[in-house]
PDB file of C-alpha atoms in Angstrom:
ATOM      1  CA  ASP A 600      -2.195  -4.512 -14.132  1.00  0.00           C
ATOM      2  CA  ALA A 601      -3.979  -1.855 -15.759  1.00  0.00           C
ATOM      3  CA  LYS A 602      -2.878   1.737 -15.415  1.00  0.00           C
ATOM      4  CA  THR A 603      -5.326   4.052 -13.205  1.00  0.00           C
ATOM      5  CA  THR A 604      -5.637   8.011 -13.357  1.00  0.00           C
ATOM      6  CA  GLN A 605      -6.869  10.089 -10.632  1.00  0.00           C
ATOM      7  CA  PRO A 606      -6.903  13.707  -9.750  1.00  0.00           C
ATOM      8  CA  PRO A 607      -4.190  14.765  -7.578  1.00  0.00           C
ATOM      9  CA  SER A 608      -6.308  16.540  -5.160  1.00  0.00           C
ATOM     10  CA  MET A 609      -9.686  17.383  -3.998  1.00  0.00           C
ATOM     11  CA  ASP A 610     -11.775  19.208  -1.284  1.00  0.00           C
ATOM     12  CA  CYS A 611     -14.574  18.125   0.611  1.00  0.00           C
ATOM     13  CA  ALA A 612     -16.752  20.031   3.092  1.00  0.00           C
ATOM     14  CA  GLU A 613     -17.327  18.120   6.347  1.00  0.00           C
ATOM     15  CA  GLY A 614     -20.595  16.179   6.519  1.00  0.00           C
ATOM     16  CA  ARG A 615     -20.842  16.195   2.920  1.00  0.00           C
ATOM     17  CA  ALA A 616     -20.351  13.356   0.366  1.00  0.00           C
ATOM     18  CA  ALA A 617     -16.821  12.955  -0.979  1.00  0.00           C
ATOM     19  CA  ASN A 618     -16.872  11.606  -4.394  1.00  0.00           C
ATOM     20  CA  LEU A 619     -13.570  10.322  -5.670  1.00  0.00           C
ATOM     21  CA  PRO A 620     -13.108   9.464  -9.328  1.00  0.00           C
ATOM     22  CA  CYS A 621     -10.690   6.987 -10.978  1.00  0.00           C
ATOM     23  CA  ASN A 622     -10.371   6.259 -14.667  1.00  0.00           C
ATOM     24  CA  HIS A 623      -8.963   2.843 -15.707  1.00  0.00           C
ATOM     25  CA  SER A 624      -9.803   2.550 -19.390  1.00  0.00           C
ATOM     26  CA  THR A 625      -7.577  -0.518 -20.098  1.00  0.00           C
ATOM     27  CA  ILE A 626      -9.043  -2.569 -17.384  1.00  0.00           C
ATOM     28  CA  SER A 627      -9.493  -6.273 -18.469  1.00  0.00           C
ATOM     29  CA  GLY A 628     -12.397  -8.516 -17.801  1.00  0.00           C
ATOM     30  CA  ASN A 629     -10.639 -10.281 -14.656  1.00  0.00           C
ATOM     31  CA  GLU A 630      -9.212  -7.345 -13.123  1.00  0.00           C
ATOM     32  CA  TYR A 631     -10.884  -5.775  -9.874  1.00  0.00           C
ATOM     33  CA  VAL A 632     -10.909  -2.283  -8.818  1.00  0.00           C
ATOM     34  CA  TYR A 633      -9.394  -1.884  -5.340  1.00  0.00           C
ATOM     35  CA  TRP A 634      -9.294   1.346  -3.185  1.00  0.00           C
ATOM     36  CA  TYR A 635      -7.054   1.990  -0.290  1.00  0.00           C
ATOM     37  CA  ARG A 636      -6.307   5.110   1.656  1.00  0.00           C
ATOM     38  CA  GLN A 637      -3.248   6.507   3.514  1.00  0.00           C
ATOM     39  CA  ILE A 638      -3.723   8.686   6.376  1.00  0.00           C
ATOM     40  CA  HIS A 639      -0.714  10.903   7.306  1.00  0.00           C
ATOM     41  CA  SER A 640       2.073   8.963   8.779  1.00  0.00           C
ATOM     42  CA  GLN A 641       0.386   5.667   8.662  1.00  0.00           C
ATOM     43  CA  GLY A 642       0.480   2.712   6.380  1.00  0.00           C
ATOM     44  CA  PRO A 643      -2.163   2.374   3.643  1.00  0.00           C
ATOM     45  CA  GLN A 644      -5.625   0.674   4.700  1.00  0.00           C
ATOM     46  CA  TYR A 645      -8.009  -0.992   2.518  1.00  0.00           C
ATOM     47  CA  ILE A 646     -11.135   0.442   1.943  1.00  0.00           C
ATOM     48  CA  ILE A 647     -13.267  -1.530  -0.674  1.00  0.00           C
ATOM     49  CA  HIS A 648     -13.030  -3.506  -3.944  1.00  0.00           C
ATOM     50  CA  GLY A 649     -15.149  -4.571  -6.740  1.00  0.00           C
ATOM     51  CA  LEU A 650     -15.425  -6.424 -10.135  1.00  0.00           C
ATOM     52  CA  LYS A 651     -18.767  -5.134 -11.865  1.00  0.00           C
ATOM     53  CA  ASN A 652     -21.449  -4.525  -9.443  1.00  0.00           C
ATOM     54  CA  ASN A 653     -21.579  -1.682  -6.959  1.00  0.00           C
ATOM     55  CA  GLU A 654     -20.497  -2.446  -3.491  1.00  0.00           C
ATOM     56  CA  THR A 655     -20.944  -0.840  -0.109  1.00  0.00           C
ATOM     57  CA  ASN A 656     -19.361  -1.632   3.246  1.00  0.00           C
ATOM     58  CA  GLU A 657     -19.298   0.274   6.468  1.00  0.00           C
ATOM     59  CA  MET A 658     -16.605   2.708   5.039  1.00  0.00           C
ATOM     60  CA  ALA A 659     -17.613   3.665   1.671  1.00  0.00           C
ATOM     61  CA  SER A 660     -19.409   2.763  -1.734  1.00  0.00           C
ATOM     62  CA  LEU A 661     -17.932   1.862  -4.893  1.00  0.00           C
ATOM     63  CA  ILE A 662     -19.783   2.663  -8.138  1.00  0.00           C
ATOM     64  CA  ILE A 663     -18.292   1.177 -11.374  1.00  0.00           C
ATOM     65  CA  THR A 664     -19.614   2.187 -14.708  1.00  0.00           C
ATOM     66  CA  GLU A 665     -21.207  -0.273 -16.996  1.00  0.00           C
ATOM     67  CA  ASP A 666     -18.227  -0.501 -19.295  1.00  0.00           C
ATOM     68  CA  ARG A 667     -15.859  -0.552 -16.028  1.00  0.00           C
ATOM     69  CA  LYS A 668     -13.587   1.895 -17.562  1.00  0.00           C
ATOM     70  CA  SER A 669     -14.179   4.169 -14.582  1.00  0.00           C
ATOM     71  CA  SER A 670     -15.195   4.205 -10.993  1.00  0.00           C
ATOM     72  CA  THR A 671     -16.253   6.394  -7.971  1.00  0.00           C
ATOM     73  CA  LEU A 672     -15.446   5.867  -4.492  1.00  0.00           C
ATOM     74  CA  ILE A 673     -17.900   7.505  -2.327  1.00  0.00           C
ATOM     75  CA  LEU A 674     -17.785   8.463   1.278  1.00  0.00           C
ATOM     76  CA  PRO A 675     -21.224   9.519   2.259  1.00  0.00           C
ATOM     77  CA  HIS A 676     -20.625  11.721   5.136  1.00  0.00           C
ATOM     78  CA  ALA A 677     -16.934  12.802   5.309  1.00  0.00           C
ATOM     79  CA  THR A 678     -15.219  13.834   8.580  1.00  0.00           C
ATOM     80  CA  LEU A 679     -12.025  15.353   9.118  1.00  0.00           C
ATOM     81  CA  ARG A 680     -10.410  12.113   9.817  1.00  0.00           C
ATOM     82  CA  ASP A 681     -10.958  11.260   6.216  1.00  0.00           C
ATOM     83  CA  THR A 682      -8.481  13.340   5.134  1.00  0.00           C
ATOM     84  CA  ALA A 683      -5.974  11.183   3.377  1.00  0.00           C
ATOM     85  CA  VAL A 684      -4.561  10.019   0.108  1.00  0.00           C
ATOM     86  CA  TYR A 685      -6.852   7.682  -1.740  1.00  0.00           C
ATOM     87  CA  TYR A 686      -5.349   5.200  -3.999  1.00  0.00           C
ATOM     88  CA  CYS A 687      -7.448   3.534  -6.652  1.00  0.00           C
ATOM     89  CA  ILE A 688      -5.869   0.168  -8.079  1.00  0.00           C
ATOM     90  CA  VAL A 689      -6.693  -2.240 -10.481  1.00  0.00           C
ATOM     91  CA  HIS A 690      -5.653  -5.719  -9.745  1.00  0.00           C
ATOM     92  CA  ASN A 691      -5.713  -9.108 -11.296  1.00  0.00           C
ATOM     93  CA  ASN A 692      -6.683 -11.422  -8.189  1.00  0.00           C
ATOM     94  CA  ALA A 693      -4.673 -14.127  -9.805  1.00  0.00           C
ATOM     95  CA  GLY A 694      -1.567 -12.341  -8.552  1.00  0.00           C
ATOM     96  CA  ASN A 695      -0.489 -11.057  -5.343  1.00  0.00           C
ATOM     97  CA  MET A 696       1.000  -7.648  -5.938  1.00  0.00           C
ATOM     98  CA  LEU A 697      -0.694  -4.000  -5.990  1.00  0.00           C
ATOM     99  CA  THR A 698       0.846  -1.284  -7.613  1.00  0.00           C
ATOM    100  CA  PHE A 699       0.073   2.187  -6.041  1.00  0.00           C
ATOM    101  CA  GLY A 700      -0.024   5.295  -8.107  1.00  0.00           C
ATOM    102  CA  GLY A 701       0.050   8.724  -7.127  1.00  0.00           C
ATOM    103  CA  GLY A 702      -3.468   8.758  -5.587  1.00  0.00           C
ATOM    104  CA  THR A 703      -5.844  11.701  -4.741  1.00  0.00           C
ATOM    105  CA  ARG A 704      -5.124  13.875  -1.698  1.00  0.00           C
ATOM    106  CA  LEU A 705      -8.482  14.533  -0.145  1.00  0.00           C
ATOM    107  CA  MET A 706      -8.737  17.226   2.179  1.00  0.00           C
ATOM    108  CA  VAL A 707     -12.024  17.352   4.351  1.00  0.00           C
ATOM    109  CA  LYS A 708     -12.353  20.871   5.543  1.00  0.00           C
ATOM    110  CA  PRO A 709     -14.670  22.195   8.716  1.00  0.00           C
TER     111      PRO A 709
ATOM    112  CA  ASP B1310      -4.411  -9.305  17.008  1.00  0.00           C
ATOM    113  CA  ALA B1311      -1.695  -6.807  17.363  1.00  0.00           C
ATOM    114  CA  GLY B1312      -1.583  -6.198  13.429  1.00  0.00           C
ATOM    115  CA  VAL B1313       1.582  -5.881  11.332  1.00  0.00           C
ATOM    116  CA  ILE B1314       4.650  -4.981  13.669  1.00  0.00           C
ATOM    117  CA  GLN B1315       7.544  -3.154  12.476  1.00  0.00           C
ATOM    118  CA  SER B1316      10.830  -2.197  14.361  1.00  0.00           C
ATOM    119  CA  PRO B1317      12.335   0.027  14.721  1.00  0.00           C
ATOM    120  CA  ARG B1318       9.807   2.985  14.157  1.00  0.00           C
ATOM    121  CA  HIS B1319      12.615   5.374  13.469  1.00  0.00           C
ATOM    122  CA  GLU B1320      16.110   4.864  12.386  1.00  0.00           C
ATOM    123  CA  VAL B1321      18.818   7.400  12.171  1.00  0.00           C
ATOM    124  CA  THR B1322      22.515   6.444  10.711  1.00  0.00           C
ATOM    125  CA  GLU B1323      25.402   7.503   8.790  1.00  0.00           C
ATOM    126  CA  MET B1324      26.126   6.668   5.354  1.00  0.00           C
ATOM    127  CA  GLY B1325      27.979   3.298   4.833  1.00  0.00           C
ATOM    128  CA  GLN B1326      26.381   1.783   7.862  1.00  0.00           C
ATOM    129  CA  GLU B1327      24.362  -1.243   7.838  1.00  0.00           C
ATOM    130  CA  VAL B1328      20.756  -1.134   8.513  1.00  0.00           C
ATOM    131  CA  THR B1329      18.206  -3.859   9.412  1.00  0.00           C
ATOM    132  CA  LEU B1330      14.358  -3.252   9.383  1.00  0.00           C
ATOM    133  CA  ARG B1331      12.197  -5.986  10.923  1.00  0.00           C
ATOM    134  CA  CYS B1332       8.811  -7.118  10.338  1.00  0.00           C
ATOM    135  CA  LYS B1333       6.310  -9.469  12.091  1.00  0.00           C
ATOM    136  CA  PRO B1334       3.357 -10.240  10.006  1.00  0.00           C
ATOM    137  CA  ILE B1335      -0.185 -10.962  11.287  1.00  0.00           C
ATOM    138  CA  SER B1336      -0.307 -14.510  12.567  1.00  0.00           C
ATOM    139  CA  GLY B1337      -1.943 -16.791   9.851  1.00  0.00           C
ATOM    140  CA  HIS B1338      -0.987 -14.457   6.941  1.00  0.00           C
ATOM    141  CA  ASN B1339       1.095 -16.366   4.133  1.00  0.00           C
ATOM    142  CA  SER B1340       2.230 -13.221   2.071  1.00  0.00           C
ATOM    143  CA  LEU B1341       4.493 -10.696   3.216  1.00  0.00           C
ATOM    144  CA  PHE B1342       5.418  -7.312   1.281  1.00  0.00           C
ATOM    145  CA  TRP B1343       7.933  -4.819   1.504  1.00  0.00           C
ATOM    146  CA  TYR B1344       7.311  -1.273   0.354  1.00  0.00           C
ATOM    147  CA  ARG B1345       9.180   1.924   0.201  1.00  0.00           C
ATOM    148  CA  GLN B1346       7.642   5.670   0.338  1.00  0.00           C
ATOM    149  CA  THR B1347       9.326   8.798  -0.736  1.00  0.00           C
ATOM    150  CA  MET B1348       7.937  12.270  -1.877  1.00  0.00           C
ATOM    151  CA  MET B1349       9.590  11.882  -5.275  1.00  0.00           C
ATOM    152  CA  ARG B1350       8.828   8.131  -6.075  1.00  0.00           C
ATOM    153  CA  GLY B1351       5.537   7.460  -4.169  1.00  0.00           C
ATOM    154  CA  LEU B1352       4.781   3.996  -2.627  1.00  0.00           C
ATOM    155  CA  GLU B1353       7.006   1.435  -4.461  1.00  0.00           C
ATOM    156  CA  LEU B1354       6.856  -2.513  -3.738  1.00  0.00           C
ATOM    157  CA  LEU B1355      10.491  -3.761  -3.424  1.00  0.00           C
ATOM    158  CA  ILE B1356       9.764  -7.446  -2.604  1.00  0.00           C
ATOM    159  CA  TYR B1357       7.176  -9.710  -1.346  1.00  0.00           C
ATOM    160  CA  PHE B1358       7.131 -13.410  -0.101  1.00  0.00           C
ATOM    161  CA  ASN B1359       4.502 -16.286  -0.393  1.00  0.00           C
ATOM    162  CA  ASN B1360       4.808 -18.941   2.223  1.00  0.00           C
ATOM    163  CA  ASN B1361       8.222 -17.638   3.118  1.00  0.00           C
ATOM    164  CA  VAL B1362       9.584 -17.702  -0.364  1.00  0.00           C
ATOM    165  CA  PRO B1363      10.669 -14.624  -2.199  1.00  0.00           C
ATOM    166  CA  ILE B1364       8.283 -14.364  -5.412  1.00  0.00           C
ATOM    167  CA  ASP B1365       9.295 -11.140  -6.866  1.00  0.00           C
ATOM    168  CA  ASP B1366      12.223  -9.023  -5.955  1.00  0.00           C
ATOM    169  CA  SER B1367      12.364  -6.847  -9.289  1.00  0.00           C
ATOM    170  CA  GLY B1368      11.567  -3.703  -7.233  1.00  0.00           C
ATOM    171  CA  MET B1369      14.787  -4.119  -5.125  1.00  0.00           C
ATOM    172  CA  PRO B1370      16.847  -1.023  -6.263  1.00  0.00           C
ATOM    173  CA  GLU B1371      20.286  -2.818  -6.029  1.00  0.00           C
ATOM    174  CA  ASP B1372      22.532  -5.349  -4.536  1.00  0.00           C
ATOM    175  CA  ARG B1373      22.724  -3.099  -1.317  1.00  0.00           C
ATOM    176  CA  PHE B1374      19.226  -4.393  -0.427  1.00  0.00           C
ATOM    177  CA  SER B1375      18.380  -7.768   0.677  1.00  0.00           C
ATOM    178  CA  ALA B1376      15.291  -9.380   2.254  1.00  0.00           C
ATOM    179  CA  LYS B1377      14.893 -12.646   4.252  1.00  0.00           C
ATOM    180  CA  MET B1378      11.993 -14.587   5.754  1.00  0.00           C
ATOM    181  CA  PRO B1379      13.205 -17.501   7.772  1.00  0.00           C
ATOM    182  CA  ASN B1380      10.047 -18.381   8.995  1.00  0.00           C
ATOM    183  CA  ALA B1381       6.231 -17.334   8.932  1.00  0.00           C
ATOM    184  CA  SER B1382       6.577 -14.847  11.643  1.00  0.00           C
ATOM    185  CA  PHE B1383       9.473 -12.816  10.849  1.00  0.00           C
ATOM    186  CA  SER B1384      11.117 -10.936   7.829  1.00  0.00           C
ATOM    187  CA  THR B1385      14.144  -8.614   7.615  1.00  0.00           C
ATOM    188  CA  LEU B1386      15.054  -6.047   5.313  1.00  0.00           C
ATOM    189  CA  LYS B1387      18.862  -5.069   5.116  1.00  0.00           C
ATOM    190  CA  ILE B1388      20.574  -2.332   3.448  1.00  0.00           C
ATOM    191  CA  GLN B1389      24.253  -2.513   3.346  1.00  0.00           C
ATOM    192  CA  PRO B1390      25.986  -0.118   2.776  1.00  0.00           C
ATOM    193  CA  SER B1391      23.315   2.527   3.346  1.00  0.00           C
ATOM    194  CA  GLU B1392      23.239   5.775   1.540  1.00  0.00           C
ATOM    195  CA  PRO B1393      21.533   9.141   1.819  1.00  0.00           C
ATOM    196  CA  ARG B1394      19.160   8.330  -1.008  1.00  0.00           C
ATOM    197  CA  ASP B1395      17.747   5.239   0.910  1.00  0.00           C
ATOM    198  CA  SER B1396      16.084   7.799   3.255  1.00  0.00           C
ATOM    199  CA  ALA B1397      12.388   6.852   3.023  1.00  0.00           C
ATOM    200  CA  VAL B1398       9.736   5.367   5.119  1.00  0.00           C
ATOM    201  CA  TYR B1399       9.695   1.542   4.766  1.00  0.00           C
ATOM    202  CA  PHE B1400       6.508  -0.276   5.033  1.00  0.00           C
ATOM    203  CA  CYS B1401       5.654  -4.067   5.528  1.00  0.00           C
ATOM    204  CA  ALA B1402       2.468  -5.520   4.914  1.00  0.00           C
ATOM    205  CA  SER B1403       0.759  -9.002   5.017  1.00  0.00           C
ATOM    206  CA  SER B1404      -2.086 -10.664   3.671  1.00  0.00           C
ATOM    207  CA  ARG B1405      -3.609 -14.150   3.614  1.00  0.00           C
ATOM    208  CA  TYR B1406      -3.358 -15.088  -0.026  1.00  0.00           C
ATOM    209  CA  SER B1407      -5.487 -17.792  -1.627  1.00  0.00           C
ATOM    210  CA  GLY B1408      -5.665 -16.730  -5.215  1.00  0.00           C
ATOM    211  CA  GLY B1409      -8.551 -14.224  -4.718  1.00  0.00           C
ATOM    212  CA  HIS B1410      -9.274 -11.185  -2.766  1.00  0.00           C
ATOM    213  CA  ASN B1411      -6.246 -10.481  -0.615  1.00  0.00           C
ATOM    214  CA  GLU B1412      -6.461  -7.429   1.571  1.00  0.00           C
ATOM    215  CA  GLN B1413      -2.969  -6.418   2.462  1.00  0.00           C
ATOM    216  CA  PHE B1414      -2.651  -5.058   6.094  1.00  0.00           C
ATOM    217  CA  PHE B1415       0.048  -2.548   6.543  1.00  0.00           C
ATOM    218  CA  GLY B1416       2.441  -1.858   9.450  1.00  0.00           C
ATOM    219  CA  PRO B1417       3.192   1.428  10.921  1.00  0.00           C
ATOM    220  CA  GLY B1418       6.416   1.690   8.711  1.00  0.00           C
ATOM    221  CA  THR B1419       9.942   2.639   9.873  1.00  0.00           C
ATOM    222  CA  ARG B1420      11.164   6.081   8.909  1.00  0.00           C
ATOM    223  CA  LEU B1421      14.897   5.671   7.961  1.00  0.00           C
ATOM    224  CA  THR B1422      17.132   8.525   7.800  1.00  0.00           C
ATOM    225  CA  VAL B1423      20.656   8.341   6.250  1.00  0.00           C
ATOM    226  CA  LEU B1424      22.807  11.064   6.944  1.00  0.00           C
TER     227      LEU B1424
END
């Protein structure tokens, strides 16, 4: 699976959009971009995934650049409960393993 | 569904003792994963099973670690003998793997402290 690069930490004001970037310049054509998050003292939780097109669900939106070398996870209206570590993972769905990197620690502030 | 169930939630033991961590995956899921999380090394995959068969155990640190999945609803991770450097949070996760998207559902973890 391709390696990802994320900023180690970010801050966001409550109620504002949180935009979390991820670089995956070595991604190959059959690899998906997955996002998970881990709230303190809990297990990681799936958020969203995509291949080429932008995706949206009840939790977030995923914007993937046309060349697929980077992506952005958007939490449209961040709340204090969104404070967590966010992991961007590039994964070939032919396999079953996810490799977690360091992630981005998002702090949502009042 | 109750989600992935892990026990115990906390375990404190002394160096040299045997430790057994338990996991009950979500009913209907056919893949099970054991992860370890520490501040220094982050979240690491130790081993995973598909249909109760171990597929990749390359993440198991050494022979002191062993994992079994005797049936679709139960798995154990055993450390014998335990050492202080094994102190970590151990997560179990399960998924319904069908060759495509497979969302992994994580349990609450077992916090292990080896004195």
